[in-house]
mmCIF file of C-alpha atoms and ligand atoms in Angstrom:
data_model
loop_
_atom_site.group_PDB
_atom_site.id
_atom_site.type_symbol
_atom_site.label_atom_id
_atom_site.label_comp_id
_atom_site.label_asym_id
_atom_site.label_seq_id
_atom_site.Cartn_x
_atom_site.Cartn_y
_atom_site.Cartn_z
ATOM 1 C CA MET X 25 -2.205 -61.475 6.252
ATOM 2 C CA THR X 26 -0.968 -58.212 4.592
ATOM 3 C CA GLU X 27 -2.947 -57.256 1.478
ATOM 4 C CA ILE X 28 -0.717 -57.965 -1.472
ATOM 5 C CA LYS X 29 -0.267 -55.297 -3.988
ATOM 6 C CA LYS X 30 0.661 -56.097 -7.592
ATOM 7 C CA GLU X 31 4.323 -55.554 -7.202
ATOM 8 C CA VAL X 32 6.330 -55.555 -3.807
ATOM 9 C CA THR X 33 9.645 -53.647 -3.974
ATOM 10 C CA ILE X 34 11.931 -54.279 -1.218
ATOM 11 C CA LEU X 35 15.138 -52.616 -0.391
ATOM 12 C CA ALA X 36 17.631 -54.979 1.372
ATOM 13 C CA ILE X 37 20.773 -54.344 3.255
ATOM 14 C CA GLU X 38 23.426 -56.969 4.380
ATOM 15 C CA SER X 39 26.357 -56.465 6.525
ATOM 16 C CA SER X 40 26.904 -59.511 8.686
ATOM 17 C CA CYS X 41 30.504 -60.218 7.773
ATOM 18 C CA ASP X 42 32.828 -58.405 5.296
ATOM 19 C CA GLU X 43 30.674 -57.573 2.476
ATOM 20 C CA THR X 44 28.600 -54.178 2.687
ATOM 21 C CA ALA X 45 25.626 -54.874 0.256
ATOM 22 C CA ALA X 46 22.356 -53.296 -0.901
ATOM 23 C CA SER X 47 19.835 -54.532 -3.207
ATOM 24 C CA VAL X 48 16.313 -53.855 -4.749
ATOM 25 C CA VAL X 49 14.232 -56.859 -5.193
ATOM 26 C CA VAL X 50 10.632 -57.205 -6.741
ATOM 27 C CA ASP X 51 8.386 -59.845 -5.637
ATOM 28 C CA GLY X 52 11.105 -61.933 -3.936
ATOM 29 C CA ARG X 53 12.532 -63.199 -7.331
ATOM 30 C CA LYS X 54 13.417 -60.164 -9.605
ATOM 31 C CA VAL X 55 16.562 -58.246 -8.748
ATOM 32 C CA LEU X 56 16.730 -54.901 -10.011
ATOM 33 C CA SER X 57 20.085 -54.063 -8.218
ATOM 34 C CA ASN X 58 22.691 -56.013 -6.400
ATOM 35 C CA VAL X 59 25.566 -53.812 -5.146
ATOM 36 C CA ILE X 60 28.356 -55.690 -3.304
ATOM 37 C CA SER X 61 31.184 -53.748 -1.688
ATOM 38 C CA SER X 62 33.894 -56.280 -0.650
ATOM 39 C CA GLN X 63 36.464 -55.679 2.043
ATOM 40 C CA ILE X 64 38.640 -58.747 1.083
ATOM 41 C CA ASP X 65 41.627 -56.527 0.291
ATOM 42 C CA ILE X 66 41.913 -55.103 3.693
ATOM 43 C CA HIS X 67 41.327 -58.382 5.512
ATOM 44 C CA THR X 68 43.599 -60.282 3.315
ATOM 45 C CA LEU X 69 46.552 -58.414 5.036
ATOM 46 C CA TYR X 70 45.479 -60.009 8.277
ATOM 47 C CA GLY X 71 44.792 -63.682 6.912
ATOM 48 C CA GLY X 72 41.082 -63.409 8.068
ATOM 49 C CA VAL X 73 38.190 -61.004 8.861
ATOM 50 C CA VAL X 74 39.096 -58.514 11.708
ATOM 51 C CA PRO X 75 35.673 -57.674 13.155
ATOM 52 C CA GLU X 76 36.535 -54.117 14.378
ATOM 53 C CA ILE X 77 38.025 -53.239 10.907
ATOM 54 C CA ALA X 78 34.929 -54.753 9.241
ATOM 55 C CA SER X 79 32.553 -52.664 11.418
ATOM 56 C CA ARG X 80 34.559 -49.401 10.445
ATOM 57 C CA LYS X 81 34.465 -50.238 6.854
ATOM 58 C CA HIS X 82 30.771 -51.062 7.007
ATOM 59 C CA THR X 83 30.255 -47.469 8.699
ATOM 60 C CA GLU X 84 32.062 -45.609 5.840
ATOM 61 C CA ARG X 85 30.413 -47.367 2.918
ATOM 62 C CA ILE X 86 27.096 -48.372 3.828
ATOM 63 C CA THR X 87 25.407 -44.943 3.045
ATOM 64 C CA GLN X 88 26.812 -44.969 -0.397
ATOM 65 C CA VAL X 89 26.279 -48.531 -1.057
ATOM 66 C CA ILE X 90 22.431 -48.076 -0.226
ATOM 67 C CA ARG X 91 22.242 -45.086 -2.507
ATOM 68 C CA GLU X 92 23.992 -47.001 -5.207
ATOM 69 C CA GLY X 93 21.419 -49.800 -4.793
ATOM 70 C CA LEU X 94 18.387 -47.529 -5.209
ATOM 71 C CA GLU X 95 20.130 -45.570 -8.136
ATOM 72 C CA GLU X 96 21.067 -48.789 -10.129
ATOM 73 C CA ALA X 97 17.449 -50.137 -9.604
ATOM 74 C CA GLY X 98 15.935 -46.691 -10.831
ATOM 75 C CA LYS X 99 14.090 -46.451 -7.478
ATOM 76 C CA THR X 100 13.677 -43.940 -4.890
ATOM 77 C CA LEU X 101 12.506 -44.404 -1.191
ATOM 78 C CA GLU X 102 9.112 -43.505 -2.160
ATOM 79 C CA ASP X 103 8.808 -46.591 -4.313
ATOM 80 C CA LEU X 104 9.633 -49.117 -1.508
ATOM 81 C CA ASP X 105 7.233 -51.321 0.331
ATOM 82 C CA ALA X 106 9.697 -52.507 2.855
ATOM 83 C CA ILE X 107 13.202 -52.237 3.953
ATOM 84 C CA ALA X 108 14.947 -55.482 4.936
ATOM 85 C CA VAL X 109 18.095 -56.228 6.834
ATOM 86 C CA THR X 110 20.057 -58.988 8.035
ATOM 87 C CA TYR X 111 20.015 -59.031 11.907
ATOM 88 C CA GLY X 112 21.713 -62.323 12.582
ATOM 89 C CA PRO X 113 23.735 -64.509 12.751
ATOM 90 C CA GLY X 114 27.252 -62.915 12.137
ATOM 91 C CA LEU X 115 29.573 -60.521 13.642
ATOM 92 C CA VAL X 116 27.966 -58.329 16.195
ATOM 93 C CA GLY X 117 29.657 -54.996 15.120
ATOM 94 C CA PRO X 118 29.095 -55.416 11.396
ATOM 95 C CA LEU X 119 25.392 -56.473 11.970
ATOM 96 C CA LEU X 120 24.680 -53.476 14.025
ATOM 97 C CA ILE X 121 25.776 -51.251 11.265
ATOM 98 C CA GLY X 122 23.321 -52.674 8.681
ATOM 99 C CA VAL X 123 20.510 -52.892 11.536
ATOM 100 C CA SER X 124 21.047 -49.239 12.402
ATOM 101 C CA ALA X 125 20.767 -48.052 8.835
ATOM 102 C CA ALA X 126 17.735 -49.899 7.998
ATOM 103 C CA LYS X 127 16.206 -48.727 11.321
ATOM 104 C CA GLY X 128 17.113 -45.165 10.667
ATOM 105 C CA LEU X 129 15.730 -45.380 6.939
ATOM 106 C CA SER X 130 12.476 -46.870 8.314
ATOM 107 C CA PHE X 131 11.985 -44.420 11.135
ATOM 108 C CA ALA X 132 12.621 -41.521 8.981
ATOM 109 C CA THR X 133 10.260 -42.580 6.051
ATOM 110 C CA GLY X 134 7.669 -44.843 7.807
ATOM 111 C CA ILE X 135 8.482 -47.772 5.395
ATOM 112 C CA PRO X 136 7.915 -51.007 7.263
ATOM 113 C CA LEU X 137 11.061 -52.840 8.546
ATOM 114 C CA ILE X 138 11.854 -56.598 7.942
ATOM 115 C CA GLY X 139 14.630 -58.297 9.937
ATOM 116 C CA VAL X 140 15.984 -61.227 7.947
ATOM 117 C CA HIS X 141 17.999 -64.262 9.195
ATOM 118 C CA HIS X 142 21.347 -64.592 7.181
ATOM 119 C CA ILE X 143 20.918 -68.242 6.398
ATOM 120 C CA GLU X 144 17.275 -67.936 5.271
ATOM 121 C CA GLY X 145 18.695 -65.379 2.957
ATOM 122 C CA HIS X 146 21.426 -67.803 1.575
ATOM 123 C CA ILE X 147 18.809 -70.439 0.845
ATOM 124 C CA SER X 148 16.360 -67.813 -0.868
ATOM 125 C CA ALA X 149 19.101 -67.015 -3.390
ATOM 126 C CA ASN X 150 17.757 -70.391 -5.063
ATOM 127 C CA TYR X 151 14.162 -68.588 -5.479
ATOM 128 C CA ILE X 152 16.070 -65.731 -7.484
ATOM 129 C CA ALA X 153 18.166 -68.208 -9.485
ATOM 130 C CA GLU X 154 15.231 -70.382 -10.294
ATOM 131 C CA PRO X 155 11.998 -68.557 -10.268
ATOM 132 C CA THR X 156 9.835 -71.638 -10.507
ATOM 133 C CA LEU X 157 11.381 -73.346 -7.567
ATOM 134 C CA GLU X 158 8.947 -73.756 -4.628
ATOM 135 C CA PRO X 159 9.045 -75.686 -1.422
ATOM 136 C CA PRO X 160 9.259 -78.439 -0.379
ATOM 137 C CA PHE X 161 12.947 -79.057 -1.158
ATOM 138 C CA ALA X 162 16.348 -79.800 0.742
ATOM 139 C CA CYS X 163 19.221 -77.420 0.783
ATOM 140 C CA LEU X 164 22.691 -77.707 1.884
ATOM 141 C CA VAL X 165 23.964 -74.527 3.332
ATOM 142 C CA VAL X 166 27.794 -74.302 3.343
ATOM 143 C CA SER X 167 29.378 -70.995 4.135
ATOM 144 C CA GLY X 168 32.313 -69.493 6.241
ATOM 145 C CA GLY X 169 30.115 -69.683 9.385
ATOM 146 C CA HIS X 170 27.678 -72.625 8.772
ATOM 147 C CA THR X 171 27.073 -75.883 7.511
ATOM 148 C CA HIS X 172 23.447 -77.189 7.770
ATOM 149 C CA LEU X 173 21.499 -79.793 5.893
ATOM 150 C CA VAL X 174 17.872 -78.455 5.882
ATOM 151 C CA LEU X 175 14.382 -79.489 4.675
ATOM 152 C CA VAL X 176 12.697 -76.380 3.571
ATOM 153 C CA ARG X 177 9.010 -77.446 4.306
ATOM 154 C CA ASP X 178 7.549 -74.167 3.214
ATOM 155 C CA TYR X 179 8.538 -70.444 2.772
ATOM 156 C CA GLY X 180 10.329 -69.805 5.960
ATOM 157 C CA GLU X 181 9.598 -73.288 7.509
ATOM 158 C CA TYR X 182 12.736 -75.186 8.070
ATOM 159 C CA GLU X 183 13.652 -78.728 9.787
ATOM 160 C CA ILE X 184 17.565 -79.179 10.357
ATOM 161 C CA LEU X 185 18.581 -82.614 9.551
ATOM 162 C CA GLY X 186 22.280 -81.869 10.349
ATOM 163 C CA ARG X 187 24.942 -79.418 11.112
ATOM 164 C CA THR X 188 28.407 -79.291 11.631
ATOM 165 C CA GLN X 189 29.885 -80.375 15.299
ATOM 166 C CA ASP X 190 32.870 -78.347 14.827
ATOM 167 C CA ASP X 191 34.323 -75.913 11.971
ATOM 168 C CA ALA X 192 32.170 -74.895 9.169
ATOM 169 C CA ALA X 193 33.033 -76.181 5.583
ATOM 170 C CA GLY X 194 34.297 -72.568 4.515
ATOM 171 C CA GLU X 195 36.276 -72.223 7.655
ATOM 172 C CA ALA X 196 38.021 -75.642 7.002
ATOM 173 C CA PHE X 197 38.728 -74.459 3.430
ATOM 174 C CA ASP X 198 40.083 -71.172 4.900
ATOM 175 C CA LYS X 199 42.340 -72.679 7.597
ATOM 176 C CA VAL X 200 43.831 -75.217 4.998
ATOM 177 C CA ALA X 201 44.518 -72.573 2.428
ATOM 178 C CA ARG X 202 46.463 -70.551 5.057
ATOM 179 C CA GLU X 203 48.503 -73.535 5.903
ATOM 180 C CA ILE X 204 49.488 -74.272 2.507
ATOM 181 C CA GLY X 205 50.323 -70.886 1.737
ATOM 182 C CA LEU X 206 47.468 -69.858 -0.340
ATOM 183 C CA GLY X 207 46.149 -67.039 1.876
ATOM 184 C CA TYR X 208 42.734 -65.454 2.369
ATOM 185 C CA PRO X 209 40.034 -66.125 1.430
ATOM 186 C CA GLY X 210 40.791 -69.689 1.140
ATOM 187 C CA GLY X 211 37.835 -71.259 -0.603
ATOM 188 C CA PRO X 212 38.301 -69.724 -4.108
ATOM 189 C CA LYS X 213 41.863 -70.208 -3.827
ATOM 190 C CA ILE X 214 41.896 -73.910 -3.166
ATOM 191 C CA ASP X 215 39.192 -74.212 -5.724
ATOM 192 C CA LYS X 216 41.564 -72.755 -8.317
ATOM 193 C CA ALA X 217 44.859 -74.471 -7.107
ATOM 194 C CA ALA X 218 42.971 -77.872 -7.055
ATOM 195 C CA ARG X 219 42.206 -77.652 -11.043
ATOM 196 C CA GLU X 220 46.116 -78.226 -11.444
ATOM 197 C CA GLY X 221 46.102 -81.209 -8.789
ATOM 198 C CA ASP X 222 45.311 -84.753 -8.510
ATOM 199 C CA PRO X 223 42.147 -85.170 -6.060
ATOM 200 C CA HIS X 224 43.376 -88.836 -5.442
ATOM 201 C CA ALA X 225 46.857 -88.068 -4.534
ATOM 202 C CA ILE X 226 46.470 -87.979 -0.746
ATOM 203 C CA ASN X 227 43.839 -89.953 0.908
ATOM 204 C CA PHE X 228 42.620 -87.642 3.691
ATOM 205 C CA PRO X 229 39.841 -88.894 6.108
ATOM 206 C CA ARG X 230 36.274 -88.303 5.321
ATOM 207 C CA GLY X 231 34.853 -86.759 8.602
ATOM 208 C CA LYS X 232 32.115 -88.686 10.295
ATOM 209 C CA VAL X 233 29.890 -87.986 13.418
ATOM 210 C CA ALA X 234 29.370 -91.111 15.594
ATOM 211 C CA GLY X 235 25.805 -91.969 15.858
ATOM 212 C CA SER X 236 24.550 -89.233 13.617
ATOM 213 C CA ARG X 237 23.620 -89.588 10.109
ATOM 214 C CA TYR X 238 23.554 -85.970 8.902
ATOM 215 C CA ASP X 239 25.975 -84.187 11.099
ATOM 216 C CA PHE X 240 29.280 -83.072 9.857
ATOM 217 C CA SER X 241 32.772 -82.624 11.426
ATOM 218 C CA PHE X 242 35.573 -80.920 9.466
ATOM 219 C CA SER X 243 38.009 -80.290 12.136
ATOM 220 C CA GLY X 244 39.602 -83.766 11.841
ATOM 221 C CA MET X 245 39.959 -83.410 8.163
ATOM 222 C CA LYS X 246 41.754 -80.162 8.747
ATOM 223 C CA SER X 247 43.966 -81.666 11.186
ATOM 224 C CA ALA X 248 44.963 -84.646 8.813
ATOM 225 C CA VAL X 249 46.145 -82.014 6.200
ATOM 226 C CA LEU X 250 48.162 -80.206 8.979
ATOM 227 C CA ASN X 251 49.528 -83.510 10.130
ATOM 228 C CA TYR X 252 50.504 -84.348 6.548
ATOM 229 C CA LEU X 253 52.141 -81.117 5.918
ATOM 230 C CA ASN X 254 54.179 -81.410 9.207
ATOM 231 C CA THR X 255 55.306 -85.034 8.371
ATOM 232 C CA SER X 256 56.471 -83.996 4.802
ATOM 233 C CA ARG X 257 58.370 -81.126 5.899
ATOM 234 C CA MET X 258 60.079 -83.132 8.551
ATOM 235 C CA LYS X 259 60.902 -85.916 6.092
ATOM 236 C CA GLY X 260 62.121 -83.021 3.632
ATOM 237 C CA ILE X 261 59.491 -84.003 1.099
ATOM 238 C CA THR X 262 58.507 -81.027 -1.119
ATOM 239 C CA ILE X 263 54.697 -80.210 -0.820
ATOM 240 C CA ASN X 264 52.660 -80.310 -4.065
ATOM 241 C CA VAL X 265 50.086 -77.689 -3.189
ATOM 242 C CA PRO X 266 47.849 -78.417 -5.920
ATOM 243 C CA ASP X 267 47.583 -82.096 -4.952
ATOM 244 C CA VAL X 268 46.969 -81.063 -1.302
ATOM 245 C CA ALA X 269 44.351 -78.616 -2.268
ATOM 246 C CA ALA X 270 42.749 -81.037 -4.698
ATOM 247 C CA SER X 271 42.784 -84.092 -2.310
ATOM 248 C CA PHE X 272 41.471 -81.992 0.716
ATOM 249 C CA GLN X 273 38.734 -80.449 -1.555
ATOM 250 C CA GLN X 274 37.733 -83.948 -2.713
ATOM 251 C CA ALA X 275 37.490 -85.118 0.870
ATOM 252 C CA VAL X 276 35.146 -82.301 1.763
ATOM 253 C CA VAL X 277 32.946 -82.622 -1.398
ATOM 254 C CA ASP X 278 32.715 -86.593 -0.691
ATOM 255 C CA VAL X 279 31.133 -85.936 2.646
ATOM 256 C CA LEU X 280 28.983 -83.107 1.683
ATOM 257 C CA VAL X 281 27.587 -85.282 -1.278
ATOM 258 C CA SER X 282 27.315 -88.525 0.541
ATOM 259 C CA HIS X 283 25.243 -86.802 3.342
ATOM 260 C CA ALA X 284 22.964 -85.199 0.590
ATOM 261 C CA GLY X 285 22.610 -88.465 -1.233
ATOM 262 C CA GLU X 286 21.605 -90.069 1.902
ATOM 263 C CA ALA X 287 18.787 -87.603 2.785
ATOM 264 C CA ILE X 288 17.518 -87.580 -1.000
ATOM 265 C CA GLY X 289 16.990 -91.383 -0.325
ATOM 266 C CA GLN X 290 15.655 -91.465 3.076
ATOM 267 C CA TYR X 291 13.135 -88.551 2.515
ATOM 268 C CA GLY X 292 12.326 -89.385 -1.163
ATOM 269 C CA LEU X 293 13.353 -85.881 -1.974
ATOM 270 C CA ARG X 294 12.650 -84.755 -5.556
ATOM 271 C CA LYS X 295 14.363 -81.213 -5.283
ATOM 272 C CA PHE X 296 17.929 -80.539 -3.954
ATOM 273 C CA ALA X 297 19.424 -77.046 -3.418
ATOM 274 C CA LEU X 298 22.877 -75.496 -2.668
ATOM 275 C CA ALA X 299 23.529 -72.353 -0.732
ATOM 276 C CA GLY X 300 26.254 -70.288 0.803
ATOM 277 C CA GLY X 301 29.788 -69.068 -0.137
ATOM 278 C CA VAL X 302 31.128 -72.716 -0.337
ATOM 279 C CA ALA X 303 28.317 -73.463 -2.927
ATOM 280 C CA ALA X 304 30.554 -71.550 -5.256
ATOM 281 C CA ASN X 305 32.935 -74.314 -5.253
ATOM 282 C CA SER X 306 33.118 -75.825 -8.770
ATOM 283 C CA ALA X 307 33.794 -79.403 -7.567
ATOM 284 C CA LEU X 308 30.986 -79.350 -5.108
ATOM 285 C CA ARG X 309 28.648 -77.920 -7.714
ATOM 286 C CA ALA X 310 29.830 -80.692 -10.227
ATOM 287 C CA GLY X 311 29.780 -83.587 -7.625
ATOM 288 C CA MET X 312 26.123 -82.458 -6.406
ATOM 289 C CA LYS X 313 24.851 -82.316 -9.920
ATOM 290 C CA GLN X 314 26.030 -85.712 -10.712
ATOM 291 C CA MET X 315 24.661 -87.328 -7.718
ATOM 292 C CA CYS X 316 21.291 -85.642 -7.958
ATOM 293 C CA ALA X 317 21.050 -86.675 -11.556
ATOM 294 C CA GLU X 318 21.867 -90.501 -10.558
ATOM 295 C CA LYS X 319 19.095 -90.270 -7.988
ATOM 296 C CA GLY X 320 16.503 -88.686 -10.044
ATOM 297 C CA ALA X 321 16.399 -85.366 -8.036
ATOM 298 C CA GLU X 322 16.358 -82.098 -9.793
ATOM 299 C CA PHE X 323 19.378 -79.981 -8.602
ATOM 300 C CA PHE X 324 19.433 -76.166 -7.986
ATOM 301 C CA CYS X 325 22.221 -73.966 -7.538
ATOM 302 C CA PRO X 326 22.448 -70.045 -7.497
ATOM 303 C CA PRO X 327 25.375 -68.546 -9.600
ATOM 304 C CA PRO X 328 28.455 -67.968 -7.572
ATOM 305 C CA ILE X 329 27.543 -64.160 -7.139
ATOM 306 C CA LEU X 330 24.486 -65.148 -5.242
ATOM 307 C CA CYS X 331 26.224 -67.802 -3.368
ATOM 308 C CA THR X 332 28.565 -65.612 -1.450
ATOM 309 C CA ASP X 333 27.162 -62.738 0.740
ATOM 310 C CA ASN X 334 24.810 -60.416 -1.072
ATOM 311 C CA ALA X 335 21.647 -58.316 -0.340
ATOM 312 C CA ALA X 336 19.519 -59.658 -3.227
ATOM 313 C CA MET X 337 19.142 -62.868 -1.140
ATOM 314 C CA ILE X 338 17.909 -60.900 1.900
ATOM 315 C CA GLY X 339 15.548 -59.151 -0.370
ATOM 316 C CA SER X 340 14.040 -62.578 -1.588
ATOM 317 C CA ALA X 341 13.746 -63.961 2.078
ATOM 318 C CA ALA X 342 12.288 -60.586 3.450
ATOM 319 C CA TYR X 343 9.497 -60.819 0.681
ATOM 320 C CA PHE X 344 7.957 -64.147 1.943
ATOM 321 C CA GLU X 345 7.924 -62.368 5.387
ATOM 322 C CA TYR X 346 6.137 -59.567 3.855
ATOM 323 C CA ILE X 347 3.516 -61.630 2.445
ATOM 324 C CA LYS X 348 2.901 -63.331 5.727
ATOM 325 C CA GLY X 349 2.779 -59.946 7.453
ATOM 326 C CA ASN X 350 5.950 -60.637 9.536
ATOM 327 C CA PHE X 351 7.267 -57.049 10.176
ATOM 328 C CA SER X 352 10.051 -55.986 12.783
ATOM 329 C CA GLY X 353 9.604 -53.207 15.340
ATOM 330 C CA LEU X 354 12.161 -50.307 15.618
ATOM 331 C CA ASP X 355 13.374 -52.311 18.642
ATOM 332 C CA LEU X 356 15.226 -54.839 16.076
ATOM 333 C CA ASN X 357 18.473 -55.606 17.366
ATOM 334 C CA ALA X 358 21.511 -57.568 15.873
ATOM 335 C CA VAL X 359 21.609 -61.224 17.161
ATOM 336 C CA PRO X 360 25.097 -62.773 16.620
ATOM 337 C CA GLY X 361 24.005 -66.299 17.387
ATOM 338 C CA LEU X 362 20.626 -66.255 15.884
ATOM 339 C CA ARG X 363 19.327 -69.913 15.019
ATOM 340 C CA LEU X 364 17.648 -70.950 12.004
ATOM 341 C CA GLY X 365 13.669 -71.027 12.606
ATOM 342 C CA GLN X 366 14.053 -68.435 15.350
ATOM 343 C CA ARG X 367 12.597 -64.968 15.152
HETATM 344 O O1 LIG K 409 28.501 -67.140 2.552
HETATM 345 P P1 LIG K 409 29.567 -66.436 2.685
HETATM 346 O O2 LIG K 409 30.113 -65.582 1.718
HETATM 347 O O3 LIG K 409 29.724 -65.814 4.043
HETATM 348 C C1 LIG K 409 29.385 -66.575 5.267
HETATM 349 O O4 LIG K 409 28.140 -66.323 5.541
HETATM 350 O O5 LIG K 409 30.214 -67.129 5.813
HETATM 351 O O6 LIG K 409 30.852 -67.577 2.750
HETATM 352 C C2 LIG K 409 32.159 -67.263 2.666
HETATM 353 C C3 LIG K 409 33.028 -68.802 2.709
HETATM 354 C C4 LIG K 409 34.508 -68.491 2.899
HETATM 355 O O7 LIG K 409 34.797 -69.439 3.874
HETATM 356 C C5 LIG K 409 35.154 -68.842 1.700
HETATM 357 O O8 LIG K 409 36.367 -69.379 1.732
HETATM 358 C C6 LIG K 409 34.103 -69.899 1.017
HETATM 359 O O9 LIG K 409 32.805 -69.327 1.376
HETATM 360 N N1 LIG K 409 34.097 -69.879 -0.297
HETATM 361 C C7 LIG K 409 34.293 -70.963 -1.145
HETATM 362 C C8 LIG K 409 34.461 -70.668 -2.498
HETATM 363 N N2 LIG K 409 34.033 -69.264 -2.609
HETATM 364 C C9 LIG K 409 33.966 -68.917 -1.295
HETATM 365 N N3 LIG K 409 34.870 -71.918 -0.599
HETATM 366 C C10 LIG K 409 35.166 -73.019 -1.687
HETATM 367 N N4 LIG K 409 35.110 -72.773 -2.997
HETATM 368 C C11 LIG K 409 34.842 -71.548 -3.494
HETATM 369 N N5 LIG K 409 34.716 -71.339 -4.682
HETATM 370 ZN ZN1 LIG K 410 26.959 -65.869 4.439
#
């Protein structure tokens, strides 16, 4: 066990997808800076993230983003107790840029290095949003690459109850948005269009996985939307984009909320949290909040800026590794397919 100083100050770096981010976090809960340089404008031209372009942009921006992260926090390298970085899962090129930057800084300064799991980061955003939150609780992690229903038994200790068998929830949002002409990134655009639509206009299927209570399947729901669009076009029926967006969103939200509700009932959970980019969705936040209130569970959800990719969440997760003495060597590598609970 590491001897704990009064305050533990961590510089965190995140570059697993299309956001170059740096943040300084104190004691895992207090965010001094949260700099995020988004590449959305470039990837929008291609309808999705182009890994090679993402890597190049991370390379161009990372030094400046780290400098801004420190400056905004009013800190210098001398003030740091550790340097944390996302080392997986994610895109290998983008991950390598962050990992290399963190290792370079650690090697040059002698400041300890902590490799962080990206999904642990998303879950930990809840510790920042709600400073009194402590495990155990359950968390639904819904992002562009992941859909996991997780029991957080303790800091850094997870049991996965269910996961997607095909597309991630965010991926389904992105694909449907592209088909209905809303473009990239699909989630926020569907969220916005859905506000003008009727969620009950079209009855899309609620995906189920046979024999598994908590696993998810979104590819059938996505195909149902595509079939609906094709059939409507063939029949010459004008497509009402807000209605399609609202009905699809409702179908996804219904599935996520019902799985979460079942877990709360079966495990007698008192606390339930949301995490990941899709947790920024207004209908999902409202649906979860209502369901948790009905079941008597306390509901937690970070503000949207801490739901989508950021480095503050990585700094929070790293703190709980720091106090356990879990440091990484300079042989830390990017692990694109890193699983939750694996180190
Ligand atoms: O967590 P995140 O920023 O990156 C990954 O780790 O994947 O999640 C990005 C995903 C994208 O699929 C994006 O469309 C989705 O989160 N997203 C949303 C919303 N904001 C972002 N999905 C639904 N509604 C939103 N408001
Ligand atoms: Zn993410």
